[in-house]
XYZ file of N, CA and C in Angstrom:
351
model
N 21.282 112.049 113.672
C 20.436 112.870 114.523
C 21.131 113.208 115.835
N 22.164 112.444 116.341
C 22.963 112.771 117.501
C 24.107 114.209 117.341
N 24.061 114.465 116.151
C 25.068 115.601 115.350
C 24.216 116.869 115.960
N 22.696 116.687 115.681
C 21.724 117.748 115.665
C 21.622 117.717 117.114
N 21.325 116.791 118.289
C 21.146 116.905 119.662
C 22.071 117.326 120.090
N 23.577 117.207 119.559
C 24.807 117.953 120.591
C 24.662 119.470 120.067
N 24.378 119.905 118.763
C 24.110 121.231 118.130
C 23.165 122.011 118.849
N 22.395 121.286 119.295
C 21.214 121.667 119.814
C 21.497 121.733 121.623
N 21.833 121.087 122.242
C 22.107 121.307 123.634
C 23.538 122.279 123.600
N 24.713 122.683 122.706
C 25.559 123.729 122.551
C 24.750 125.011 123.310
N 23.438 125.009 122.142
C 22.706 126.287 121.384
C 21.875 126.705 122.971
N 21.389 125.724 123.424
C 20.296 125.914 124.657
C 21.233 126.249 125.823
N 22.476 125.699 125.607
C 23.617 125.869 127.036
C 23.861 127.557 126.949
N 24.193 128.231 125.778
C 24.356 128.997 125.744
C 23.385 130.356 125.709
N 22.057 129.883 125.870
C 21.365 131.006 125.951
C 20.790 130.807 127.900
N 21.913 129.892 128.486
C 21.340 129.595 130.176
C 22.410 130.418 130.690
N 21.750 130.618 132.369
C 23.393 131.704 132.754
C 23.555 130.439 133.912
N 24.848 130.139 133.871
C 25.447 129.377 134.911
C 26.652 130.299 135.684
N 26.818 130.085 136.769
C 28.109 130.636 138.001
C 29.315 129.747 137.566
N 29.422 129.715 136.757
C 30.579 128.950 135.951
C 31.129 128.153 135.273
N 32.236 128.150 134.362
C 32.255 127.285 133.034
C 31.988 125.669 133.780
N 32.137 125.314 134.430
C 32.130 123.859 134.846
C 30.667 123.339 135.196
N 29.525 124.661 135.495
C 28.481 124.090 135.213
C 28.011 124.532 133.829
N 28.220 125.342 133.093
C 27.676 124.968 132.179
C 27.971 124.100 131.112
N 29.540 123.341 131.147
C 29.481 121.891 130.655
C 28.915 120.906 131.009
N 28.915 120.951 132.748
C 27.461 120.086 132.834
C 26.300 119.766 132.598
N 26.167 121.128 132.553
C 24.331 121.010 131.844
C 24.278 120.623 130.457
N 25.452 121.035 129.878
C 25.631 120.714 128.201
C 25.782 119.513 128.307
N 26.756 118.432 129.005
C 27.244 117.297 129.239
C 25.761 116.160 129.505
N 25.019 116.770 130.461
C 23.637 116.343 130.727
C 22.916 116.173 129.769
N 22.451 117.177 128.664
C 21.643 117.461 128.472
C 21.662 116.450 126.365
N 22.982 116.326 126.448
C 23.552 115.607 125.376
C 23.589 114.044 126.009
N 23.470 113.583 126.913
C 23.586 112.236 127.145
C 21.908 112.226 127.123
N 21.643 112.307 127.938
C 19.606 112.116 127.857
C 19.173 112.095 126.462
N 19.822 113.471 125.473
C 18.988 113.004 124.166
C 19.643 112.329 123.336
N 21.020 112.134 123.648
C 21.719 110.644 122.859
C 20.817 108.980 123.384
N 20.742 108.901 124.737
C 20.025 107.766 125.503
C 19.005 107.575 124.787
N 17.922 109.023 124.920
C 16.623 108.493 124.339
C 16.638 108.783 122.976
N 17.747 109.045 122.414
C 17.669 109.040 120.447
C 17.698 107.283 120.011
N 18.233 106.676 120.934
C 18.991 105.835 120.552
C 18.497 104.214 121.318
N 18.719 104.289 122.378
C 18.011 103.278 123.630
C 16.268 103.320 123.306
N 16.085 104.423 123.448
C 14.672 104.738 123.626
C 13.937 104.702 122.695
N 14.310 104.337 121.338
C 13.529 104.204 120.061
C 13.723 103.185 120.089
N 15.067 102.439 120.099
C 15.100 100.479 120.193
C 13.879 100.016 120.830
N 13.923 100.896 121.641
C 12.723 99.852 123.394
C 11.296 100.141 122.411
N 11.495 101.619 122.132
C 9.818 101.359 121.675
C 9.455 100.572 120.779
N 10.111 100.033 119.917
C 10.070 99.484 119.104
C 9.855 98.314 118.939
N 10.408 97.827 120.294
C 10.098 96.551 120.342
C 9.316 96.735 121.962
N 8.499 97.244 122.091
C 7.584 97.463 123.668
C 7.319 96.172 124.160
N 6.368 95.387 123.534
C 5.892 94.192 124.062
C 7.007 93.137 124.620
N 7.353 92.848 125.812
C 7.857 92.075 126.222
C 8.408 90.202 125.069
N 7.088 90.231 124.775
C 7.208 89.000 123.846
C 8.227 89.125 123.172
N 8.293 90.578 122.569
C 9.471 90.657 121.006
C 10.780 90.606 122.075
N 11.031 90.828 122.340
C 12.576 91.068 123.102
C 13.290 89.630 122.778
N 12.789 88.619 122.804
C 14.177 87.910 122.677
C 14.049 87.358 121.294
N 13.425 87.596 120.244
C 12.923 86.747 119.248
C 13.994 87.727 118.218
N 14.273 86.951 117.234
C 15.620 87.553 116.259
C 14.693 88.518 115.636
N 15.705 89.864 115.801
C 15.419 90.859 115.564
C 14.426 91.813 116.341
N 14.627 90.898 117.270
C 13.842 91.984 118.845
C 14.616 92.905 119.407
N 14.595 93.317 120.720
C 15.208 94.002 121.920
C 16.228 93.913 121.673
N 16.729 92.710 122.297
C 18.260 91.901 122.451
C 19.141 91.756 121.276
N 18.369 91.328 120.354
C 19.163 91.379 119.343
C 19.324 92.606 118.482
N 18.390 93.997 118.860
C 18.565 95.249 118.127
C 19.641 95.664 119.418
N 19.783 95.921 120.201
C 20.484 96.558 121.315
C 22.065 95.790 121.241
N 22.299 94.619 120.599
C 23.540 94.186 120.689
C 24.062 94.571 119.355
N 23.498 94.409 118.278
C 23.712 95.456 117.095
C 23.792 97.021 117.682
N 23.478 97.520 118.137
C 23.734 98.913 118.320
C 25.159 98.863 119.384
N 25.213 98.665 120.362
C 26.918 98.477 121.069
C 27.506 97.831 119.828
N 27.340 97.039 119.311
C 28.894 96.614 118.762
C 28.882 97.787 117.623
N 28.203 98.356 117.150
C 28.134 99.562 115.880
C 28.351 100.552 116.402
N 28.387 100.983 117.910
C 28.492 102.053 119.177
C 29.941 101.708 119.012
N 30.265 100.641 119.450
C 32.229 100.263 119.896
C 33.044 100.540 118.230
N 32.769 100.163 117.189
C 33.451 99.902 116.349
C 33.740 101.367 115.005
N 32.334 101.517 114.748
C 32.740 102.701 113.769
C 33.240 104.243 114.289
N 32.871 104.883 115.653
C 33.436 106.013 115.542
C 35.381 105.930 115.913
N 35.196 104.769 116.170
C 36.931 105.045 116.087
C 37.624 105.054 114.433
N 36.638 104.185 113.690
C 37.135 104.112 112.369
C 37.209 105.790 111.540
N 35.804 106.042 112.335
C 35.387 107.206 111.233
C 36.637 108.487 111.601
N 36.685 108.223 112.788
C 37.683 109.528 113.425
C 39.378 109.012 113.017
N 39.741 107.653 112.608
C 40.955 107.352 111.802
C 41.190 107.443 110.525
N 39.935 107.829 109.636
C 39.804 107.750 108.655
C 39.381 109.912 108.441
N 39.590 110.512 109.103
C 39.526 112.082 109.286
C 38.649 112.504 108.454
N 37.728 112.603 108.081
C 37.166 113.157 106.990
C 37.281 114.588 107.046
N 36.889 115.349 107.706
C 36.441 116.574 107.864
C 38.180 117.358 107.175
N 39.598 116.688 107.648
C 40.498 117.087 106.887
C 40.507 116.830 105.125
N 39.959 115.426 105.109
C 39.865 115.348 103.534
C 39.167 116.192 102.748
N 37.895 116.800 103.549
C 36.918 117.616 102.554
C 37.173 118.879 102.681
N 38.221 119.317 103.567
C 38.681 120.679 103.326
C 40.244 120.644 102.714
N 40.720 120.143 102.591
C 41.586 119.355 101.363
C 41.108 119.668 100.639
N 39.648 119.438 99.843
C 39.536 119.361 98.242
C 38.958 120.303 98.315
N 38.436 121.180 99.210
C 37.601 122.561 98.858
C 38.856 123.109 98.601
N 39.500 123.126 99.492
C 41.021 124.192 99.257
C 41.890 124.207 98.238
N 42.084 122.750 97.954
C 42.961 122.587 96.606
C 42.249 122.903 95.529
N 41.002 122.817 95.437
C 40.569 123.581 93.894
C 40.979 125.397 93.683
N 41.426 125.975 94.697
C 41.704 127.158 94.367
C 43.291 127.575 94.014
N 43.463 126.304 94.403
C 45.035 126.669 93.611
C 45.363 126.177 92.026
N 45.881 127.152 91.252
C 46.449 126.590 90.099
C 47.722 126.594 89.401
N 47.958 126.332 88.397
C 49.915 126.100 88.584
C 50.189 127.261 88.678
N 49.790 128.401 88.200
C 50.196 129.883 88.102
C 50.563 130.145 89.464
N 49.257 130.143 90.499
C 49.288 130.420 91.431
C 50.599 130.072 92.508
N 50.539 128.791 91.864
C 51.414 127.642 93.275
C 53.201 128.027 92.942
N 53.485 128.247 91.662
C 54.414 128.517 91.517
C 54.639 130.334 91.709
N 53.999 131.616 91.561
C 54.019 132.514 92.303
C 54.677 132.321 94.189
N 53.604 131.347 94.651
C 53.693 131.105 95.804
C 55.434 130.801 96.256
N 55.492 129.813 95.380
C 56.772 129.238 95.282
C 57.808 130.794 95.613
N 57.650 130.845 94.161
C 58.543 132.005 94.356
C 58.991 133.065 95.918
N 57.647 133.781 96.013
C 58.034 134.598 97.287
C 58.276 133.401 98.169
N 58.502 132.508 98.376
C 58.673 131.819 99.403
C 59.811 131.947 99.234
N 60.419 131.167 98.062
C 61.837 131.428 97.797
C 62.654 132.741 98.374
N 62.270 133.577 97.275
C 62.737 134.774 97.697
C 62.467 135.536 99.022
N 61.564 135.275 99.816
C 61.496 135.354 101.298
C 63.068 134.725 102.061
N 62.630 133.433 101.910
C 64.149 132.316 102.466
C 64.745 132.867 101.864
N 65.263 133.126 100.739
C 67.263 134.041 100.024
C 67.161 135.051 101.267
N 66.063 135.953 101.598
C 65.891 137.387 102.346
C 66.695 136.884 103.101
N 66.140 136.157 104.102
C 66.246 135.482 105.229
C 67.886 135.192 105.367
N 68.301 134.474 104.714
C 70.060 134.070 104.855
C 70.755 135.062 104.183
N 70.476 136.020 104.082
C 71.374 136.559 103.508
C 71.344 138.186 104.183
C-alpha cells in the first residue's frame, strides 16, 4: 500500500502549481512521509490503542520492533535481488527466437566487417 501512497502523492504533486522544482519535491517528499507514517505507525498504534496491550507479546512494542527490523532488512535485499530487471528479462526474451537472434547476429556482423574495412 506504500507503492499506491507514493503513486498517489506523484499524481496530487502534479496537478499543484509550485514556484519551483524544489518545492514541489517537497510537497511530494511531505506528503509521502505522512501517508507512509500513518500507513504504517498509525495502524500498529490503533491496533493496539489501549495502553494495557502495549507491552504484552504481541502488543505495541513488540509489533513496532517487528516492523523496524522488517523496515532495516528487506528493502535492501529486495533492491539486491533487482526484480523489476528480471521481469523485463523474461518479457523480452520471449520475443526472441533462434531465427531471429541469429539474423540479428548477422547484421551485426556484417555492420562490424562495414566498419573495418
Amino acid at each position: 500500500t506504500n507503492v499506491v501512497l507514493v503513486i498517489m502523492a506523484k499524481r496530487l504533486v502534479g496537478e499543484e502549481y509550485h514556484n519551483s522544482v524544489t518545492d514541489q519535491e517537497f510537497s511530494q517528499a511531505l506528503k509521502m512521509t505522512v501517508g507512509m507514517v500513518t500507513n504504517t505507525a498509525g495502524v500498529v498504534f490503533l491496533c493496539n490503542a489501549q495502553p494495557k496491550e502495549w507491552y504484552k507479546v504481541g502488543g505495541l512494542v513488540d509489533d513496532l520492533y517487528w516492523l523496524i527490523i522488517i523496515t532495516c532488512l528487506v528493502p535492501p535485499f529486495v533492491n539486491l535481488a533487482d526484480l523489476p530487471f528480471y521481469v523485463r528479462g523474461i518479457l523480452t526474451r520471449r520475443h526472441f527466437t533462434q531465427e531471429r537472434l541469429d539474423d540479428i547476429n548477422a547484421r551485426l556482423l556484417a555492420e562490424g566487417l562495414a566498419k573495418i574495412c
